[in-house]
Coordinates of C-alpha atoms and ligand atoms in Angstrom, one line a residue:
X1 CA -7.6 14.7 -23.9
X2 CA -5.5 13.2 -26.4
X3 CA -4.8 9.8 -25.9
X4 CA -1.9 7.3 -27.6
X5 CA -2.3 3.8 -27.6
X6 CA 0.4 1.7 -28.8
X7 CA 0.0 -1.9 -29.8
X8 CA -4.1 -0.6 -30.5
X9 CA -4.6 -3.5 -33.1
X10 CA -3.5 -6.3 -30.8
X11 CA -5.5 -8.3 -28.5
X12 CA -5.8 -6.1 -25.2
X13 CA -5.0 -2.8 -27.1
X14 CA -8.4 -2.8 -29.4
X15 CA -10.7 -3.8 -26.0
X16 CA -8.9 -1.3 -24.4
X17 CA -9.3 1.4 -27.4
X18 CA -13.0 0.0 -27.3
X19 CA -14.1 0.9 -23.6
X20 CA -12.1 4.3 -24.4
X21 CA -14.3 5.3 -26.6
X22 CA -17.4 4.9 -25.0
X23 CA -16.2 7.9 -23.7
X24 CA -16.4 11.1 -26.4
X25 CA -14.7 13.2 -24.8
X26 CA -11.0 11.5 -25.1
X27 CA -9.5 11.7 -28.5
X28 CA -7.9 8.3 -29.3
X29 CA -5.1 7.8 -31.6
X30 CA -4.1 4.0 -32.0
X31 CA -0.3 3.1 -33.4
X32 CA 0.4 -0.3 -34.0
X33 CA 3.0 -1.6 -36.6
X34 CA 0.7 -4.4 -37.7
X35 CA 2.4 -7.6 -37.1
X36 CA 1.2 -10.9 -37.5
X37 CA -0.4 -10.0 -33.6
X38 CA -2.0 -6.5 -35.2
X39 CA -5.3 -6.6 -37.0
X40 CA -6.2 -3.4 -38.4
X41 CA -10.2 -5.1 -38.3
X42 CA -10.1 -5.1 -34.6
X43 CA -10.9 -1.3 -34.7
X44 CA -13.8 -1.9 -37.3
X45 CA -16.4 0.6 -36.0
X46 CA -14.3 1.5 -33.5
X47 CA -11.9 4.4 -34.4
X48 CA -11.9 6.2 -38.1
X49 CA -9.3 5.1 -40.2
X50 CA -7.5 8.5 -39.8
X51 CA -6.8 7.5 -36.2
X52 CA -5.4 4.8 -36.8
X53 CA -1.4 5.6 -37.3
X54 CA 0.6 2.4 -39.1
X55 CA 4.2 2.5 -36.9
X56 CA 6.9 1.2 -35.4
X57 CA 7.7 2.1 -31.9
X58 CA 11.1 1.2 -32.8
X59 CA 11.2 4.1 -34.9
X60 CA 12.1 7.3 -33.4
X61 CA 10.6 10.0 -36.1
X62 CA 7.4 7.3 -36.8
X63 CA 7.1 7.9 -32.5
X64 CA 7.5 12.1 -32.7
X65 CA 4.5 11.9 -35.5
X66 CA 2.4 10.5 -33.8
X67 CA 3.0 12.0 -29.8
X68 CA 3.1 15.2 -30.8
X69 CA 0.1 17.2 -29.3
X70 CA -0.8 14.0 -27.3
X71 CA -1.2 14.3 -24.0
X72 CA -1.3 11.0 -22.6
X73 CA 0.4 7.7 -24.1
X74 CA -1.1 4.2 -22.9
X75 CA 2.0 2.0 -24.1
X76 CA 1.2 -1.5 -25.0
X77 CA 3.0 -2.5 -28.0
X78 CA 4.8 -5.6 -27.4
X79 CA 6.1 -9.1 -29.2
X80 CA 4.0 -10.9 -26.3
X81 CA 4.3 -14.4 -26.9
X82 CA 6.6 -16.8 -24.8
X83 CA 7.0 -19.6 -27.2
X84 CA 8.2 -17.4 -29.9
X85 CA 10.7 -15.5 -27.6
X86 CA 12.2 -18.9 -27.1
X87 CA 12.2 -19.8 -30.7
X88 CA 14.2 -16.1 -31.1
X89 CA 14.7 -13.6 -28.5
X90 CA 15.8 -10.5 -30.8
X91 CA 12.8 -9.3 -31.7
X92 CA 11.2 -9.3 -28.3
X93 CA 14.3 -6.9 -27.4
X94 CA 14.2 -5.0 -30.2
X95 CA 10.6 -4.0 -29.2
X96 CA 10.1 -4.6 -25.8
X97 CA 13.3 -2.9 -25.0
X98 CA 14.5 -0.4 -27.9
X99 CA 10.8 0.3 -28.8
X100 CA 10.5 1.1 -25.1
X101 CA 13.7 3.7 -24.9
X102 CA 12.2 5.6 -28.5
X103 CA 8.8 6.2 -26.9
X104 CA 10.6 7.4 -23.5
X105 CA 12.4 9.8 -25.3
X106 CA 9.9 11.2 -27.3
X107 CA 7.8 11.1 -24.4
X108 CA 10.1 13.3 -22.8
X109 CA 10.6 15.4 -25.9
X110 CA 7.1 16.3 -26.5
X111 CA 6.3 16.7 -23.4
X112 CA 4.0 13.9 -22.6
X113 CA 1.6 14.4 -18.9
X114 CA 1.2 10.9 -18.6
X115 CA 2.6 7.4 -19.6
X116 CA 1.0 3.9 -18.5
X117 CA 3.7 1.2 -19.2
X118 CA 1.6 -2.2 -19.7
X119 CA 3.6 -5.0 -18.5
X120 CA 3.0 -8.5 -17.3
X121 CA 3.2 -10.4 -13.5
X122 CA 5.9 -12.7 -15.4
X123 CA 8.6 -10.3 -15.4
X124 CA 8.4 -11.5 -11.4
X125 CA 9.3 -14.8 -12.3
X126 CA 7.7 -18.4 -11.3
X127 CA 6.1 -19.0 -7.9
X128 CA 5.7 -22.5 -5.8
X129 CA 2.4 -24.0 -5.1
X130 CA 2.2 -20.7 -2.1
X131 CA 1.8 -17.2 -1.9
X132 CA 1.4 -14.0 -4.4
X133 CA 3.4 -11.3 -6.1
X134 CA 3.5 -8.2 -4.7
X135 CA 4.8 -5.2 -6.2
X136 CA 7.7 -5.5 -4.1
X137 CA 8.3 -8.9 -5.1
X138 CA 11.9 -9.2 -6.6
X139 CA 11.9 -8.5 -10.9
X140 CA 13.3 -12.5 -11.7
X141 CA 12.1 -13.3 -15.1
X142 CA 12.9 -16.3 -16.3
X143 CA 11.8 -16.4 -20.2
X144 CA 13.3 -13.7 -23.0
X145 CA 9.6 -12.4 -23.4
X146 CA 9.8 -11.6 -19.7
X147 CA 13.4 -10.5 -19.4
X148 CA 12.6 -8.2 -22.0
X149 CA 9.5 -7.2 -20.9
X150 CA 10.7 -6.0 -17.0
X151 CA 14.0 -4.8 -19.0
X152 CA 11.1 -2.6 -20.5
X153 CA 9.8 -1.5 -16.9
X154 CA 13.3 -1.0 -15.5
X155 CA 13.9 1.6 -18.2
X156 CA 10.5 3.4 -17.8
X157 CA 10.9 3.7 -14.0
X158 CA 14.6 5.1 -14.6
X159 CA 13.2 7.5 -16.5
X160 CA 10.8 8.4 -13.9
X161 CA 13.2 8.7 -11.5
X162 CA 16.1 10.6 -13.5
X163 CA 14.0 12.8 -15.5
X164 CA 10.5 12.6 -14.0
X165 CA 8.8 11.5 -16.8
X166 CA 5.3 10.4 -15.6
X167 CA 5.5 6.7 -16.0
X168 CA 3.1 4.1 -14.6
X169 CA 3.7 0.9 -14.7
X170 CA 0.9 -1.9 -14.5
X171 CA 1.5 -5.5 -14.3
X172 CA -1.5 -7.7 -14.8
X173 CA -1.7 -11.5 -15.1
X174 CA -2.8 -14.2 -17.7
X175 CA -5.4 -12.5 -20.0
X176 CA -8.7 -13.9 -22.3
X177 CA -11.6 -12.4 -23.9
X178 CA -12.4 -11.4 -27.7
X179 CA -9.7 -10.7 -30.4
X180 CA -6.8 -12.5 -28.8
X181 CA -4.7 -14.2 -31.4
X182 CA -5.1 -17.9 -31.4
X183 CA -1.1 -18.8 -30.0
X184 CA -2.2 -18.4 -26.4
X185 CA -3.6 -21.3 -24.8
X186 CA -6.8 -20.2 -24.8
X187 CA -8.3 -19.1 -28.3
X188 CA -5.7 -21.9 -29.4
X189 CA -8.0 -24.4 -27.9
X190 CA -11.1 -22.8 -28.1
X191 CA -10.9 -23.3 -31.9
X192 CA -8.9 -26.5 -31.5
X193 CA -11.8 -28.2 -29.5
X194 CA -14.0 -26.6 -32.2
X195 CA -12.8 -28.8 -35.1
X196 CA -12.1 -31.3 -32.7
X197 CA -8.5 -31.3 -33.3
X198 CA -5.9 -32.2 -30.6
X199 CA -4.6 -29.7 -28.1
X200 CA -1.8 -29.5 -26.8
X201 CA -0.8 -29.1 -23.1
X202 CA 2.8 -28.5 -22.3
X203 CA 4.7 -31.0 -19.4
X204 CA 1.4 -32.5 -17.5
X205 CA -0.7 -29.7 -17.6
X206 CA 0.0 -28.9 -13.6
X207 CA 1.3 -25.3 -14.6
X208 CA -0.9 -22.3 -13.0
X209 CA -1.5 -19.0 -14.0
X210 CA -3.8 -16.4 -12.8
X211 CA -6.1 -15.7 -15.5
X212 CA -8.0 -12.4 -16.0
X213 CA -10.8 -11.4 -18.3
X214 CA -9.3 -8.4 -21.1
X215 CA -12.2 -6.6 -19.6
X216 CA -11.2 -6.7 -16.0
X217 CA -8.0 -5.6 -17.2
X218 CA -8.8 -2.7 -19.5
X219 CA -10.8 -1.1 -16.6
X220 CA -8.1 -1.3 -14.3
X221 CA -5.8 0.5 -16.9
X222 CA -8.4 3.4 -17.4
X223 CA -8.3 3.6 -13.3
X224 CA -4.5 3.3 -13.6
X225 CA -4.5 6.3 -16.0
X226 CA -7.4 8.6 -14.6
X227 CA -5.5 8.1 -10.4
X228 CA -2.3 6.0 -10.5
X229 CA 0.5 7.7 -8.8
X230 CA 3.6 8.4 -11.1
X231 CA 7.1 6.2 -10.5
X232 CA 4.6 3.4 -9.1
X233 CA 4.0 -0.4 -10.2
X234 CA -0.1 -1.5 -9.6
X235 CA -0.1 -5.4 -10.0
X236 CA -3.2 -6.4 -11.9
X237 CA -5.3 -9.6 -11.3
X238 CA -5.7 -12.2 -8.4
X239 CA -8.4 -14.4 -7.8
X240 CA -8.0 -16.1 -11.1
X241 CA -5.8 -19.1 -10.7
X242 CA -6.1 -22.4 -12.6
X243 CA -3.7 -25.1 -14.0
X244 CA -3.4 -25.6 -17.6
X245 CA -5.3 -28.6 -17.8
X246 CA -8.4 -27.5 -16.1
X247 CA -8.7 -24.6 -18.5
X248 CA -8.7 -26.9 -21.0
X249 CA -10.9 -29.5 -19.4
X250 CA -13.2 -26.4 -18.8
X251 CA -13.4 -25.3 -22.5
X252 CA -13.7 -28.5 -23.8
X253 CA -17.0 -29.1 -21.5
X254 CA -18.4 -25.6 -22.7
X255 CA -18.0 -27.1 -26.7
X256 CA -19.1 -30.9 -25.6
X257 CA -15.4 -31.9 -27.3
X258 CA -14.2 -35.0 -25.5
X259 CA -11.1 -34.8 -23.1
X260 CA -9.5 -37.2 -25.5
X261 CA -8.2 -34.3 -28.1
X262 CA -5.6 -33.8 -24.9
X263 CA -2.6 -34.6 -26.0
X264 CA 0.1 -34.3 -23.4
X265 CA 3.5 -32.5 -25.0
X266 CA 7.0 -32.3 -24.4
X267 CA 7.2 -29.5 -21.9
X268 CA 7.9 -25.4 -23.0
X269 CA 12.1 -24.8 -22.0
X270 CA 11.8 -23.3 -19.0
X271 CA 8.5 -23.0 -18.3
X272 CA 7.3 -21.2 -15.4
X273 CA 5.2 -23.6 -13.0
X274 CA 2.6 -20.3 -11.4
X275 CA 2.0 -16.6 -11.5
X276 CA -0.4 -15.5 -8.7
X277 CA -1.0 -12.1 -8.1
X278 CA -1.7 -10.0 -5.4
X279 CA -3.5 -6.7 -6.5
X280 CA -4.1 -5.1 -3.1
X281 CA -2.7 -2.1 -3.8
X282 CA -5.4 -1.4 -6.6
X283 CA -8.6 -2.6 -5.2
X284 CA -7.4 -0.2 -1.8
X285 CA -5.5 2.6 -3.5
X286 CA -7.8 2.8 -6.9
X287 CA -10.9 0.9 -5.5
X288 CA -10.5 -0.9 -9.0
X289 CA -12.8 -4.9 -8.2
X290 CA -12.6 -7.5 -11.3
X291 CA -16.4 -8.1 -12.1
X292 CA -15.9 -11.1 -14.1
X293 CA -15.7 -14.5 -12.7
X294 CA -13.1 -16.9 -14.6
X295 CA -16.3 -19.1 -15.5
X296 CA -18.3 -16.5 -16.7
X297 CA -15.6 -15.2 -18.7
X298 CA -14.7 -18.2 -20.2
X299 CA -17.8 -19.0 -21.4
X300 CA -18.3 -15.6 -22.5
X301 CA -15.2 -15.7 -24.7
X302 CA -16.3 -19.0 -25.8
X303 CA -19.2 -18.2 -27.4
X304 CA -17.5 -15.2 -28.8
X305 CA -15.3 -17.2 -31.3
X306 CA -17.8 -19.3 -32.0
X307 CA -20.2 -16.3 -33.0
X308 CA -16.6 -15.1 -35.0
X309 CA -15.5 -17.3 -37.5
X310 CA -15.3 -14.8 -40.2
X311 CA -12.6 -13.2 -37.8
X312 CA -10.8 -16.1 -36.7
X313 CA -10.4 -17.8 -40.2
X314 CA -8.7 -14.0 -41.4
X315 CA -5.9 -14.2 -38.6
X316 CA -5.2 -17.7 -39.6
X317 CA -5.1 -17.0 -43.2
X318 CA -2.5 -18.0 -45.9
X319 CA -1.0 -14.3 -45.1
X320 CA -0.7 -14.8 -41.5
X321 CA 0.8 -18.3 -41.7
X322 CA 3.3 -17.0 -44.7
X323 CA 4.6 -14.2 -42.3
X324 CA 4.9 -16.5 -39.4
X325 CA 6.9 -18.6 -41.7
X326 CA 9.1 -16.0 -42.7
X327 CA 9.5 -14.3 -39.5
X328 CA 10.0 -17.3 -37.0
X329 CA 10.1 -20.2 -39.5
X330 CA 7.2 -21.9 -38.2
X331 CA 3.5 -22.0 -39.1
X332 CA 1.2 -21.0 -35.8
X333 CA -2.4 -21.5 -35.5
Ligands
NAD401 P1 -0.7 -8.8 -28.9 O1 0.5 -9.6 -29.4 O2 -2.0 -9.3 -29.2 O3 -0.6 -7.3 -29.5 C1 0.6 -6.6 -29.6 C2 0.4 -5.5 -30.6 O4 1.6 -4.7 -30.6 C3 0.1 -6.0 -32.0 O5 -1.0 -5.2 -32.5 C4 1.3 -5.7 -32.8 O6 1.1 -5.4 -34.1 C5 1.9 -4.5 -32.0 N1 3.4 -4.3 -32.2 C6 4.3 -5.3 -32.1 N2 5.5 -4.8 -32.3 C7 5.4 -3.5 -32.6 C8 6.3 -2.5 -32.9 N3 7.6 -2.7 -33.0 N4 5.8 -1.2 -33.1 C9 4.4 -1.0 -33.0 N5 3.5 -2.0 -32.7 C10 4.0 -3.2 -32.5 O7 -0.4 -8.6 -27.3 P2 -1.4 -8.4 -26.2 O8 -1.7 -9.7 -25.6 O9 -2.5 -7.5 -26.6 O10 -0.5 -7.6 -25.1 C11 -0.5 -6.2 -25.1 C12 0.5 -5.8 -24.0 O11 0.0 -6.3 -22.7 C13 1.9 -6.2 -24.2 O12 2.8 -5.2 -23.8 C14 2.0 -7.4 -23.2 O13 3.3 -7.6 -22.8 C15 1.1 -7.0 -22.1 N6 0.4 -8.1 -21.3 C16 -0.2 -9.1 -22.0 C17 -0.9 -10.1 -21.2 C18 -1.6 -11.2 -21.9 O14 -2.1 -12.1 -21.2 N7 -1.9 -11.1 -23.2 C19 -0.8 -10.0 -19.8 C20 -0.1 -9.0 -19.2 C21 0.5 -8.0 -20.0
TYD402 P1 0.3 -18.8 -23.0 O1 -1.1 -18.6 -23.4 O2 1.3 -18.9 -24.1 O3 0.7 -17.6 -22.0 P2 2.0 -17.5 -21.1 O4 3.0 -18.4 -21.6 O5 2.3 -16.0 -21.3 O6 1.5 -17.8 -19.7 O7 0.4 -20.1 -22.1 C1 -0.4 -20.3 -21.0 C2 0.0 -21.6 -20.3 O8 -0.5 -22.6 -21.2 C3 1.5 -21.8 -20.2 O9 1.7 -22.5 -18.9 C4 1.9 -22.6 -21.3 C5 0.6 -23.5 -21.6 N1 0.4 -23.8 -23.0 C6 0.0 -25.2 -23.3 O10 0.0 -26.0 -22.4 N2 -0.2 -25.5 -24.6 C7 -0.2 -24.5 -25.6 O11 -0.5 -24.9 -26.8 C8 0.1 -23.2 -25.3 C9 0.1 -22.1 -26.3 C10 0.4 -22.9 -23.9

């Protein structure tokens, strides 16, 4: 089986290309268009270099090239980070939405069996201190990354439903584990607490998400893929909840780095106070079970960037921070 995975470089997209391969009998293409999030040294010793296709999934022809004679697309390329969608929205709908309608399309063109949209639990919007998203909770997203995002899913369940393209959509919570970029909270302190430089938390550090090992997640995308029922949304996660500051607290115990590199920030715009999820519907319908604990996980991904500095000191390079510049007009990192 021949198997497309956009967004293959990123973060979730090279663990998920890695647990892929451990079986040989799929044939794994990655296309990624190598943004400041895409590292072509995520797939060392992973894929050849002749599978892995430079593109833009804004790009209609760049799409055909690639999806021809592929049987199955796993479709995770994505701007994916909140801060920068509030900074400037237009590339997160020029990917998340446009890029979205050019691989539908050729999707349907070629001919594609099946197509697994990735998509995030905040395209549901923020929750009080109760209760859990269910698939059937009402699309409310409150940030351009996540209006952009569930604009993504609306389109890709249209399609299902008008043309009967095979779509799938999954929705899966707060991710950590190797190769994420540090601009999420959680590499971003990791190497923070590392150098023992400040970190900071955004409002008073009372925000929740529902955090999920990249493993966890990957697994329940391959189940997704092999048994998922096409026109259907499979929430992802559950079971993970913390608030911002105890993550941090957390990490910084696993480093011994004292609690006062806290700094306490002016809050994100907008910023959603909890995601909690409610994956029922995979665990009964796929039999899918998360197997790592948030503790075990975090002290697992701890000790990976701390075992990686070759890779972390690439991504925050002089070439990372000039694109960032250019692109967004700030330095990251
Ligand atoms: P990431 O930012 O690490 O990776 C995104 C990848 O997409 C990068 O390799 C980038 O080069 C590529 N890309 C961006 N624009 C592209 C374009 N126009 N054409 C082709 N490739 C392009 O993101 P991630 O955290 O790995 O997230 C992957 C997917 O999972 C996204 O769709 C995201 O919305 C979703 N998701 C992420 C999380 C999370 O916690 N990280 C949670 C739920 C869902
Ligand atoms: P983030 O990792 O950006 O993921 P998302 O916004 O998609 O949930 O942020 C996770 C939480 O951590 C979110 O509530 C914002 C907060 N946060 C901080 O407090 N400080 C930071 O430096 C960052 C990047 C995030």
């Amino acid at each position: 089986m021949r198997i497309v995975v956009t967004g293959a470089a990123g973060f979730i997209g090279s663990n998920f290309v890695r647990l892929l391969c451990q079986d040989a009998g799929h044939e794994v293409v990655a296309f990624d268009a190598l943004t400041y999030a895409g590292n072509r040294h995520n797939l060392d010793g992973v894929l050849p270099p002749e599978r892995i296709v430079q593109g833009d999934v804004r790009h209609p022809a760049e799409v055909r090239g690639v999806l021809e004679g592929a049987d199955v697309v796993v479709h995770m390329a994505a701007e994916s980070h909140v801060d920068r969608s509030i900074q400037g929205a237009l590339p997160f709908v020029e990917t998340n939405v446009v890029g979205m309608q050019v691989m539908l399309d050729v999707a349907r063109e070629v001919g594609i069996r099946r197509f697994v949209a990735v998509s995030t639990d905040e395209v549901y919007g923020s929750l009080g201190p109760e209760g859990s998203f269910t698939e059937s909770s009402p699309v409310a997203p409150n940030s351009p990354y996540a209006a952009s995002k569930a604009a993504g899913d609306l389109l890709a369940l249209a399609a299902h439903h008008t043309f009967g393209l095979p779509i799938i959509v999954t929705r899966c919570g707060n991710n950590f584990g190797p190769y994420q970029f540090p601009e999420k909270l959680i590499p971003l302190t990791i190497l923070r607490a590392m150098r023992r430089e400040p970190i900071p938390v955004y409002g008073d550090g009372s925000n929740v998400r529902d955090w999920i090992h990249v493993e966890d997640h990957c697994r329940a995308i391959l189940r997704v893929l092999e048994a998922g029922v096409p026109g259907r949304v499979y929430n992802i996660g559950g079971g993970g909840e913390r608030s911002n500051v105890e993550v941090v607290r957390a990490i910084l115990k696993l480093l011994g780095a004292p609690e006062s590199l806290i700094r306490f920030v002016p809050d994100r715009l907008g910023h959603d106070f909890r995601y909690a999820i409610d994956s029922t519907r995979l665990q009964t319908e796929l039999g899918w079970e998360r197997r790592w604990s948030f503790e075990e996980g975090l002290a697992d991904t701890v000790r990976w960037y701390q075992t990686q500095e070759q890779w972390w000191r690439t991504v925050l390079s002089g070439e990372y921070r000039a694109y960032v510049a250019k692109q967004y007009g700030v330095v990251g990192g």
